[in-house]
Amino acid sequence: MLKYILKRILYMFFVLLIVTTITFFLMHFIPGDPLTAMVQKLPEQTKINYYAKYGLDKPVYIQYLVFLKGIFTQGTLGESIRFPGRNVMDVLQKYSGFSSEIGLVAVAIGFVIGVILGTLAALKQNKLPDRVLGVIAILGISVPVYILGTVFQYLFTVKWPLFPTLGWGTPAHKVLPILCMSFAPLATYTRYMRSSVLDVINQDYITMAEAKGLSFSQVVRHHVLRNSILPSLTILGPNVADVFTGSFVIESIFSIPGLGSYYITAVNDRDFPMIIGCAMFYTAIYVLSLLVVDILYVIIDPRIRLAQDK
Amino acid sequence: MERLLEVKGLHVSFHTYAGDIKAVRGITFGVEKGETLALVGESGCGKSVTAKALMRLFDRTSGEILPGSEITFDGTDVMKLTKKELHAFRGAQIGMIFQDPMTSLDPTMTIGRQVGECLVIHQGLSMKEAQRQAIELLRMVDIPHPEERVKSYPHQLSGGMRQRVVIATALACNPKLIIADEPTTALDVTIQAQVLDLLRDLKQRLGTAIILVTHDLGIVADFSDRIQVMYAGQIVERGTTHEIFKECMHPYTWALLRSIPRDSQKGTTLYSLNGTPPDLLLPITGCPFASRCEYCMPICRQQLPPETDLSQTHRICCWLQHPKAPKVARPAELGGGMNA
Amino acid sequence: MKKLLTALACALLLMALAVCACADGQEITVYRTNEPTTLDRVAATIDEAGKFILWDASEPLFRIEEGATVLSGAESYSYDEATMTYTFTLRDNKWQDGVKVTAQDYLYSFQRMVDPKNAYGYISDIYCIVNAEDIYAGKMDVSELGVSAPDEKTLVIQLNEITPAFLEVVPLYPQRQDFVEAAGDAYGIDVDKFISCGPFKLTAWEHNSYLTLEKNDQYWDADNVKLDKVTVLITNDAEAQYSAMLNGTLDYCRFTSSNYINTFLNDDRFQVEDAVLPTLTFVLFNGNDDLLKNAKIRQALSLAIDREFFVEAMYEGIYPPAYGLLSSAIGINGVALRDVAEEPVKALAEANPDPKALFIEGLTELGMDPDPSKITLTFSISSGATTDDTIALYQAMWGETLGVNVVADVSEWASFWSDCKAGDFQIGTLAWSGEVDISFLFNLFLTDSAQMPCFTYSSEFDELVIKANKSMDADERLALYAQAEKIMMADLAAIAPVCYRVQKDVLNSKIKGWDFNVFSTAGHRHVYLDD
């Protein structure tokens, strides 16, 4: 197992390197740079001084090497161009923290409740609870989070002033964003769980468990859940990874200082160091999440063995 | 002496979109302590359903044991058990062995835990203690190296081994009755023999009653005390093993027995019974076997035949037993002979 | 009886005090749509949000209040025409830590501005100062800069050319050298890396979320600053702002769509005000294009735009149609250009009632097939919420009036603008905002400015504008600019004006002293809450 993890981490570095390189060059080939995105009228001299200051006057491959040098010799991703003095790594750390505070809770709620509801729907298949949950699931997946956010904000801060409209700082500020963000995962996991529980519940070993005298809740807890959770776990990994880069929409609506708004702003403003930083960050988290899911698989389902065991 | 199991007027129906499938249509029978009873019949005759009904395993599905059915086990009215009582009853009083060992074990749980689960629930043991007993149970069913096997997962065992594990699980709490639902159907012939030997051995040692559900008459000869032949949800003939094999009188039983290939038939076409069982969605007037019976009479289609006792243990449900019916001889390869 | 009256008076006084205490302290919450990039006024990437905060957190020598230029950090000044030198006498002011504000601080800020390593973006604003340009290009040393501080309270700035809008345009802000050097690159990005000498000081900054400004007791005019606290929320979502305004989270909001406005119009809790912006939405013609190099073609296209119809369809009539370059928001020291000159495209329209005929004349002059239906125009536009509607409207207007075909080319802003500047387009549309300096919009069209890629230039226009830029006489300047406007917008039709913009400001009705002028740099120092 340890060897396997080390091997996967090595692959991760490769993937990271390739993605970073591609992103870097792609980024520089899109027309526009941090300067054109910002200031409208510019004397030639400003451009010269500005490019010199940020090293943008050098050919792209030299900039790339400078960038790599920065990572390997100083461990830094550089400073944001649009927001001078702000270290990219610090920004990533701090703001992904905020984003993930909301996102992780939302995914956790979505996952736990989704698994429960999905199981419920499967056990009451085609009866009223199943049908109601089916409709909720479709709504949860189809209604864009923008609509949810705006509607909730109006309902729960203006019509019934229960929560602060926007901003950050207290737990009360987190309630609405988390609520909005948990709908989609909740709907997704409900559907996934429902279909895999339906599969499992008709298996012979479930009947055998019942024949042994297990109560139904015991059957569900000891036999059904473990066997039906795998498909949901598969998507949980990338779901969690997603959370760290934040939902730009929710962060806009509720004025949450998360990574999502930084990322989108960076792309619009061609803030090169920030773009690369975010891209690398997301790639790393994503690949890591895949690794975690693979390991979880092995732990949960003994029939799955890591590639090297064969 | 009170019988271990008394079943009276058991009706089981499945509710589907197309209608109600009446799988078991009012059967009555019993099992003595320590006795082995075989339920035989072709696919869809209701034998598996009968077996599962004894433990009320349909409560969660679309199946329903219709009111009026009586199941009494060791003095307890099974139909009146509450959910909690039912759970205490299953596994402890009656154990069940399932057909396909490849799918009847939870693939994500060690076999030790699966065997021990029964003990934890019914005898309140800790899982650790239960696993220790599980080792002994595995030894009892002739699984080699049980101390290591306890930690294995089902997919690491062969089919025969898995079936032994299933047997061990069924026996874990020392139930008074074991229902074996086609325990050897999914195994190859050599393993079949082993498993049957094991079962025979265990029943002798432990004195457990067994209901063996099978479509294969070949395995019941050496194994069961009594046989009940079912067709379309009804018991058409019942008797001791000897009576059924040597003195059977129902045309369906004859067909079943004739279907067993014999050496003496070498060179000739194998016998097969024509037609298919009736559609269980529809009500059946008359004898269910009428449409396929060689000896069908007009009355067979109109009325259900009454039960006739040919001996204290031998009962048959057929119009041919009526005094006014023509005398029909048992087919030659089955020994010949006639109804009295 | 007297005793009773006294008692009553005391009771009333107490009640009044209690009400005052109960009412929210003098605190307001406003917002910006973007996080300020930095509060370093002379940083390369200083943006509008940053400048906004600095009106409250710093003290420039002059401020623009209610449209007029007023003394602020400067107590008095004089201007010598012969030497083009300004001499400012500073007030007694202190930084928030009690240290005196000196002329040295203002000088230091200028020195940083011209430092080539700093790459200050708006450097062309101070090229008028002696040697500024050369220093910024690295050709001279910063000590040669035409700014000096002979003593603690005197700042002298020498110009190398007549700059009528000097006081409005040049950033006359002080900076504390010890603070800046201690913080280095990080100066101005956090509360502990910034120091204020203005009416308010920065007390909290949660990036991308909010900033808090509290009254600065060390400010020279602190007695007249009535607000205790200003909270600036960072929010970019119109619906969120709307909700926040409705439930009192925000005390001020700016809207551009009537959907939102209607809720506030008849509600006593709010007051609504209009202000015309200095922004012009226009259609840009590529004067180098084979078709558009002909003036009549451009004029015809300009006249074929039904401006009333356009603003009605796109903006529910909120925005006024534009027939000139400058909206009524731009002028000189309170007198708008529009007060003295009519919009030139109106006269052009009267002279040419048939745009299609004009278009065909143009085609003929070019030696092209005089059938407009054979012409396909490429209309470039940057992607946004209204892109599709805009494209449809122009296709309809030019299609119906002139009979031409129009295809759209949509790209993201940076790409769109890159293409335009490279001349890689035929017709484009965008908006441009004017500034407090009236010459700003005119300078875009000077032959050698390369600012506006219309590629249609005129030496006559250049002469008029340059002369106007060099005069200190307001009336003379306005007349010259009016003539220049006519040449560029009507005679040459280098661009086709479409509409100006209006902003609707909604405020908590308790707010008083608010400056609605779009160029105001007053900050919140005159604002207060009053029931």
Tab-separated table of C-alpha atoms in Angstrom, chain B residues 10-330:
chain	number	residue	atom	x	y	z
B	10	LEU	CA	-51.002	-21.403	3.291
B	11	HIS	CA	-51.740	-18.922	0.511
B	12	VAL	CA	-48.997	-16.683	-0.861
B	13	SER	CA	-49.639	-14.069	-3.542
B	14	PHE	CA	-47.398	-11.567	-5.270
B	15	HIS	CA	-48.935	-8.206	-6.150
B	16	THR	CA	-47.749	-6.932	-9.504
B	17	TYR	CA	-48.903	-4.355	-12.010
B	18	ALA	CA	-50.342	-7.165	-14.099
B	19	GLY	CA	-52.320	-8.563	-11.213
B	20	ASP	CA	-51.878	-10.988	-8.331
B	21	ILE	CA	-49.711	-14.012	-8.924
B	22	LYS	CA	-50.986	-16.752	-6.670
B	23	ALA	CA	-47.824	-18.691	-6.109
B	24	VAL	CA	-49.012	-20.936	-3.290
B	25	ARG	CA	-52.624	-21.974	-3.253
B	26	GLY	CA	-53.663	-23.301	0.090
B	27	ILE	CA	-51.280	-26.039	1.134
B	28	THR	CA	-51.300	-27.919	4.418
B	29	PHE	CA	-48.425	-30.000	5.752
B	30	GLY	CA	-46.224	-30.607	8.742
B	31	VAL	CA	-42.699	-31.521	9.763
B	32	GLU	CA	-41.712	-33.666	12.747
B	33	LYS	CA	-38.758	-32.942	15.002
B	34	GLY	CA	-35.561	-34.171	13.428
B	35	GLU	CA	-37.277	-35.173	10.227
B	36	THR	CA	-36.123	-34.451	6.704
B	37	LEU	CA	-38.840	-33.378	4.312
B	38	ALA	CA	-38.249	-32.796	0.626
B	39	LEU	CA	-40.333	-30.384	-1.424
B	40	VAL	CA	-39.943	-31.239	-5.074
B	41	GLY	CA	-41.386	-29.852	-8.241
B	42	GLU	CA	-40.371	-27.944	-11.335
B	43	SER	CA	-39.445	-24.260	-11.459
B	44	GLY	CA	-42.308	-22.011	-10.494
B	45	CYS	CA	-44.313	-24.625	-8.605
B	46	GLY	CA	-44.146	-22.640	-5.417
B	47	LYS	CA	-41.733	-24.715	-3.371
B	48	SER	CA	-39.213	-21.948	-2.758
B	49	VAL	CA	-42.004	-19.565	-1.946
B	50	THR	CA	-43.392	-22.013	0.584
B	51	ALA	CA	-39.997	-22.339	2.200
B	52	LYS	CA	-39.454	-18.598	2.446
B	53	ALA	CA	-42.950	-18.072	3.724
B	54	LEU	CA	-42.178	-20.114	6.782
B	55	MET	CA	-39.920	-17.305	7.917
B	56	ARG	CA	-42.148	-14.579	6.527
B	57	LEU	CA	-39.344	-13.422	4.261
B	58	PHE	CA	-41.775	-11.617	1.996
B	59	ASP	CA	-42.714	-8.852	4.367
B	60	ARG	CA	-40.568	-6.310	2.603
B	61	THR	CA	-41.451	-7.222	-0.955
B	62	SER	CA	-44.590	-7.369	-2.999
B	63	GLY	CA	-45.329	-10.803	-1.682
B	64	GLU	CA	-48.083	-11.375	0.834
B	65	ILE	CA	-49.023	-14.330	2.970
B	66	LEU	CA	-52.769	-14.053	2.734
B	67	PRO	CA	-54.795	-13.923	5.914
B	68	GLY	CA	-56.187	-17.275	6.869
B	69	SER	CA	-52.844	-18.963	6.451
B	70	GLU	CA	-51.604	-20.635	9.586
B	71	ILE	CA	-48.018	-21.395	10.367
B	72	THR	CA	-47.249	-22.841	13.781
B	73	PHE	CA	-43.674	-23.607	14.738
B	74	ASP	CA	-42.935	-25.388	17.958
B	75	GLY	CA	-46.195	-24.099	19.400
B	76	THR	CA	-45.640	-20.506	18.273
B	77	ASP	CA	-48.008	-18.882	15.830
B	78	VAL	CA	-45.553	-17.456	13.312
B	79	MET	CA	-48.189	-15.265	11.660
B	80	LYS	CA	-48.833	-13.451	14.917
B	81	LEU	CA	-45.207	-12.657	15.734
B	82	THR	CA	-44.335	-8.986	16.056
B	83	LYS	CA	-41.410	-7.657	14.062
B	84	LYS	CA	-39.101	-7.941	17.027
B	85	GLU	CA	-40.215	-11.463	17.817
B	86	LEU	CA	-39.874	-12.390	14.168
B	87	HIS	CA	-36.274	-11.237	14.118
B	88	ALA	CA	-35.532	-13.255	17.224
B	89	PHE	CA	-37.251	-16.206	15.590
B	90	ARG	CA	-35.381	-16.131	12.303
B	91	GLY	CA	-31.953	-17.606	12.421
B	92	ALA	CA	-32.420	-18.949	15.944
B	93	GLN	CA	-35.395	-21.240	15.452
B	94	ILE	CA	-35.149	-21.713	11.710
B	95	GLY	CA	-32.017	-21.386	9.618
B	96	MET	CA	-31.847	-21.081	5.869
B	97	ILE	CA	-29.409	-22.226	3.233
B	98	PHE	CA	-29.662	-20.454	-0.083
B	99	GLN	CA	-29.214	-21.639	-3.578
B	100	ASP	CA	-26.354	-19.685	-5.071
B	101	PRO	CA	-23.303	-19.548	-2.825
B	102	MET	CA	-21.689	-17.039	-5.161
B	103	THR	CA	-24.255	-14.399	-4.302
B	104	SER	CA	-25.571	-15.302	-0.891
B	105	LEU	CA	-22.588	-13.992	1.014
B	106	ASP	CA	-21.865	-10.285	1.503
B	107	PRO	CA	-18.745	-9.625	-0.580
B	108	THR	CA	-17.483	-6.861	1.669
B	109	MET	CA	-17.613	-8.711	4.981
B	110	THR	CA	-15.256	-11.411	6.225
B	111	ILE	CA	-16.808	-14.825	6.485
B	112	GLY	CA	-15.995	-14.939	10.161
B	113	ARG	CA	-18.178	-11.919	10.767
B	114	GLN	CA	-20.938	-13.255	8.597
B	115	VAL	CA	-20.999	-16.570	10.402
B	116	GLY	CA	-20.732	-14.865	13.753
B	117	GLU	CA	-23.458	-12.311	13.052
B	118	CYS	CA	-26.118	-14.780	14.077
B	119	LEU	CA	-24.456	-15.417	17.397
B	120	VAL	CA	-24.078	-11.741	18.124
B	121	ILE	CA	-27.712	-11.052	17.464
B	122	HIS	CA	-29.326	-14.063	19.017
B	123	GLN	CA	-26.973	-14.967	21.811
B	124	GLY	CA	-25.666	-11.537	22.639
B	125	LEU	CA	-22.052	-12.509	22.201
B	126	SER	CA	-19.394	-9.953	21.418
B	127	MET	CA	-18.119	-10.108	17.861
B	128	LYS	CA	-14.764	-11.371	19.118
B	129	GLU	CA	-16.332	-14.267	20.996
B	130	ALA	CA	-18.633	-14.928	18.055
B	131	GLN	CA	-15.650	-15.186	15.746
B	132	ARG	CA	-14.063	-17.737	18.005
B	133	GLN	CA	-17.188	-19.863	17.816
B	134	ALA	CA	-17.283	-19.250	14.104
B	135	ILE	CA	-13.948	-20.997	13.829
B	136	GLU	CA	-15.473	-24.037	15.436
B	137	LEU	CA	-18.452	-23.875	13.145
B	138	LEU	CA	-16.206	-23.728	10.128
B	139	ARG	CA	-14.366	-26.731	11.414
B	140	MET	CA	-17.649	-28.527	11.782
B	141	VAL	CA	-18.449	-28.004	8.128
B	142	ASP	CA	-15.059	-29.374	7.126
B	143	ILE	CA	-13.403	-26.165	6.043
B	144	PRO	CA	-9.633	-26.607	6.309
B	145	HIS	CA	-7.578	-24.102	8.345
B	146	PRO	CA	-10.588	-22.383	9.830
B	147	GLU	CA	-8.461	-20.069	12.000
B	148	GLU	CA	-7.121	-18.362	8.880
B	149	ARG	CA	-10.298	-18.681	6.866
B	150	VAL	CA	-12.235	-16.627	9.367
B	151	LYS	CA	-10.531	-13.532	8.070
B	152	SER	CA	-11.065	-14.338	4.401
B	153	TYR	CA	-13.563	-12.708	2.147
B	154	PRO	CA	-16.101	-14.732	0.153
B	155	HIS	CA	-14.445	-14.096	-3.176
B	156	GLN	CA	-11.351	-15.834	-1.902
B	157	LEU	CA	-13.214	-19.142	-1.524
B	158	SER	CA	-14.421	-21.669	-4.095
B	159	GLY	CA	-18.108	-22.342	-4.636
B	160	GLY	CA	-18.150	-25.461	-2.567
B	161	MET	CA	-16.352	-23.762	0.291
B	162	ARG	CA	-18.772	-20.900	0.200
B	163	GLN	CA	-21.743	-23.201	0.436
B	164	ARG	CA	-20.183	-24.757	3.497
B	165	VAL	CA	-19.861	-21.312	4.980
B	166	VAL	CA	-23.532	-20.741	4.282
B	167	ILE	CA	-24.347	-23.982	6.015
B	168	ALA	CA	-22.213	-22.979	8.968
B	169	THR	CA	-24.066	-19.689	9.144
B	170	ALA	CA	-27.405	-21.405	9.091
B	171	LEU	CA	-26.365	-23.759	11.870
B	172	ALA	CA	-24.702	-21.138	14.012
B	173	CYS	CA	-27.508	-20.725	16.526
B	174	ASN	CA	-28.512	-24.345	16.530
B	175	PRO	CA	-31.926	-23.909	14.968
B	176	LYS	CA	-34.496	-26.664	15.215
B	177	LEU	CA	-35.250	-26.546	11.503
B	178	ILE	CA	-33.081	-25.823	8.508
B	179	ILE	CA	-34.574	-24.881	5.193
B	180	ALA	CA	-32.255	-25.761	2.356
B	181	ASP	CA	-33.434	-24.001	-0.803
B	182	GLU	CA	-31.813	-25.855	-3.693
B	183	PRO	CA	-28.512	-26.033	-1.864
B	184	THR	CA	-26.692	-27.945	-4.551
B	185	THR	CA	-28.194	-26.637	-7.746
B	186	ALA	CA	-25.436	-24.132	-8.375
B	187	LEU	CA	-22.615	-26.533	-7.604
B	188	ASP	CA	-20.967	-29.084	-9.825
B	189	VAL	CA	-21.707	-32.740	-9.290
B	190	THR	CA	-18.727	-33.770	-7.196
B	191	ILE	CA	-19.211	-30.854	-4.840
B	192	GLN	CA	-22.886	-31.605	-4.700
B	193	ALA	CA	-22.178	-34.982	-3.243
B	194	GLN	CA	-19.823	-33.521	-0.662
B	195	VAL	CA	-22.313	-30.937	0.471
B	196	LEU	CA	-25.067	-33.475	0.748
B	197	ASP	CA	-22.843	-35.761	2.752
B	198	LEU	CA	-22.088	-32.911	5.037
B	199	LEU	CA	-25.731	-32.100	5.501
B	200	ARG	CA	-26.589	-35.670	6.177
B	201	ASP	CA	-23.827	-35.938	8.697
B	202	LEU	CA	-24.856	-32.761	10.456
B	203	LYS	CA	-28.465	-33.670	10.690
B	204	GLN	CA	-27.549	-36.933	12.272
B	205	ARG	CA	-25.252	-35.325	14.758
B	206	LEU	CA	-27.397	-32.358	15.675
B	207	GLY	CA	-30.852	-33.775	15.171
B	208	THR	CA	-32.009	-30.807	13.145
B	209	ALA	CA	-35.097	-31.093	11.025
B	210	ILE	CA	-34.514	-30.206	7.393
B	211	ILE	CA	-36.823	-29.062	4.644
B	212	LEU	CA	-35.029	-29.674	1.380
B	213	VAL	CA	-36.395	-27.779	-1.572
B	214	THR	CA	-35.247	-29.118	-4.909
B	215	HIS	CA	-36.268	-29.933	-8.444
B	216	ASP	CA	-33.777	-32.763	-8.605
B	217	LEU	CA	-35.387	-36.004	-7.474
B	218	GLY	CA	-32.017	-37.644	-7.825
B	219	ILE	CA	-30.695	-36.201	-4.591
B	220	VAL	CA	-33.694	-36.765	-2.354
B	221	ALA	CA	-33.668	-40.565	-2.509
B	222	ASP	CA	-30.840	-40.981	-0.066
B	223	PHE	CA	-31.536	-37.945	1.923
B	224	SER	CA	-35.091	-37.286	2.926
B	225	ASP	CA	-37.612	-39.131	5.075
B	226	ARG	CA	-40.669	-37.804	3.326
B	227	ILE	CA	-41.338	-36.166	-0.002
B	228	GLN	CA	-43.987	-33.682	-1.076
B	229	VAL	CA	-44.522	-33.101	-4.762
B	230	MET	CA	-45.788	-29.648	-5.645
B	231	TYR	CA	-47.329	-28.377	-8.796
B	232	ALA	CA	-48.706	-24.902	-9.547
B	233	GLY	CA	-48.777	-23.952	-5.912
B	234	GLN	CA	-50.412	-27.103	-4.628
B	235	ILE	CA	-49.198	-30.371	-3.160
B	236	VAL	CA	-50.279	-33.091	-5.553
B	237	GLU	CA	-48.772	-36.103	-3.818
B	238	ARG	CA	-46.974	-36.714	-0.571
B	239	GLY	CA	-45.525	-39.734	1.154
B	240	THR	CA	-42.446	-41.392	2.555
B	241	THR	CA	-39.461	-41.561	0.278
B	242	HIS	CA	-40.127	-45.225	-0.397
B	243	GLU	CA	-43.784	-44.578	-1.151
B	244	ILE	CA	-43.024	-41.797	-3.580
B	245	PHE	CA	-40.312	-43.634	-5.404
B	246	LYS	CA	-41.893	-47.060	-5.473
B	247	GLU	CA	-45.589	-46.535	-5.015
B	248	CYS	CA	-46.360	-43.170	-6.482
B	249	MET	CA	-49.738	-42.758	-8.075
B	250	HIS	CA	-49.943	-39.225	-9.391
B	251	PRO	CA	-49.324	-38.725	-13.121
B	252	TYR	CA	-47.115	-35.702	-12.382
B	253	THR	CA	-44.942	-37.702	-10.016
B	254	TRP	CA	-44.659	-40.307	-12.729
B	255	ALA	CA	-43.549	-37.685	-15.182
B	256	LEU	CA	-40.938	-36.413	-12.747
B	257	LEU	CA	-39.557	-39.833	-12.109
B	258	ARG	CA	-39.544	-40.773	-15.752
B	259	SER	CA	-37.543	-37.648	-16.498
B	260	ILE	CA	-34.575	-38.964	-14.545
B	261	PRO	CA	-32.248	-40.435	-17.129
B	262	ARG	CA	-31.419	-44.126	-16.545
B	263	ASP	CA	-28.786	-46.376	-17.879
B	264	SER	CA	-31.426	-48.742	-19.147
B	265	GLN	CA	-32.660	-46.033	-21.470
B	266	LYS	CA	-29.441	-45.966	-23.430
B	267	GLY	CA	-30.151	-45.491	-27.073
B	268	THR	CA	-33.682	-44.241	-26.748
B	269	THR	CA	-35.035	-40.689	-26.670
B	270	LEU	CA	-35.151	-39.159	-23.215
B	271	TYR	CA	-38.562	-38.625	-21.746
B	272	SER	CA	-39.788	-35.103	-21.327
B	273	LEU	CA	-43.070	-33.778	-20.141
B	274	ASN	CA	-44.842	-31.610	-22.711
B	275	GLY	CA	-46.428	-28.274	-22.068
B	276	THR	CA	-45.822	-25.620	-19.459
B	277	PRO	CA	-47.229	-24.926	-16.031
B	278	PRO	CA	-50.372	-22.816	-15.931
B	279	ASP	CA	-50.310	-19.043	-15.622
B	280	LEU	CA	-50.435	-18.301	-11.918
B	281	LEU	CA	-52.102	-14.957	-12.509
B	282	LEU	CA	-55.289	-16.659	-13.409
B	283	PRO	CA	-57.551	-18.654	-11.174
B	284	ILE	CA	-57.296	-22.363	-11.834
B	285	THR	CA	-60.456	-24.353	-11.903
B	286	GLY	CA	-59.978	-28.010	-11.542
B	287	CYS	CA	-56.713	-29.852	-11.265
B	288	PRO	CA	-53.762	-27.650	-12.139
B	289	PHE	CA	-52.068	-30.504	-13.972
B	290	ALA	CA	-55.051	-31.180	-16.200
B	291	SER	CA	-53.727	-29.577	-19.344
B	292	ARG	CA	-50.583	-31.666	-19.347
B	293	CYS	CA	-51.952	-34.909	-17.946
B	294	GLU	CA	-52.069	-37.960	-20.196
B	295	TYR	CA	-54.965	-39.238	-18.282
B	296	CYS	CA	-57.004	-36.095	-18.092
B	297	MET	CA	-60.767	-36.575	-17.720
B	298	PRO	CA	-63.484	-33.969	-18.161
B	299	ILE	CA	-63.954	-33.663	-14.425
B	300	CYS	CA	-60.276	-32.917	-14.007
B	301	ARG	CA	-60.776	-29.594	-15.725
B	302	GLN	CA	-63.849	-28.691	-13.755
B	303	GLN	CA	-63.151	-29.491	-10.159
B	304	LEU	CA	-60.166	-29.668	-7.913
B	305	PRO	CA	-59.704	-33.361	-6.965
B	306	PRO	CA	-60.184	-34.262	-3.298
B	307	GLU	CA	-57.350	-35.641	-1.246
B	308	THR	CA	-57.181	-39.392	-0.940
B	309	ASP	CA	-55.191	-41.176	1.722
B	310	LEU	CA	-53.486	-44.197	0.305
B	311	SER	CA	-51.850	-44.942	3.632
B	312	GLN	CA	-51.193	-43.127	6.870
B	313	THR	CA	-48.360	-41.282	5.290
B	314	HIS	CA	-49.282	-41.429	1.593
B	315	ARG	CA	-51.753	-38.879	0.309
B	316	ILE	CA	-52.628	-37.978	-3.226
B	317	CYS	CA	-54.753	-35.393	-4.876
B	318	CYS	CA	-56.055	-36.843	-8.130
B	319	TRP	CA	-59.343	-37.768	-9.783
B	320	LEU	CA	-57.879	-41.079	-10.814
B	321	GLN	CA	-58.296	-42.175	-7.227
B	322	HIS	CA	-62.038	-41.787	-7.451
B	323	PRO	CA	-63.873	-45.060	-7.390
B	324	LYS	CA	-65.552	-44.234	-10.654
B	325	ALA	CA	-62.285	-43.361	-12.410
B	326	PRO	CA	-60.658	-45.730	-14.866
B	327	LYS	CA	-57.830	-47.849	-13.566
B	328	VAL	CA	-54.502	-46.502	-14.678
B	329	ALA	CA	-51.269	-48.385	-14.273
B	330	ARG	CA	-48.024	-46.880	-13.172
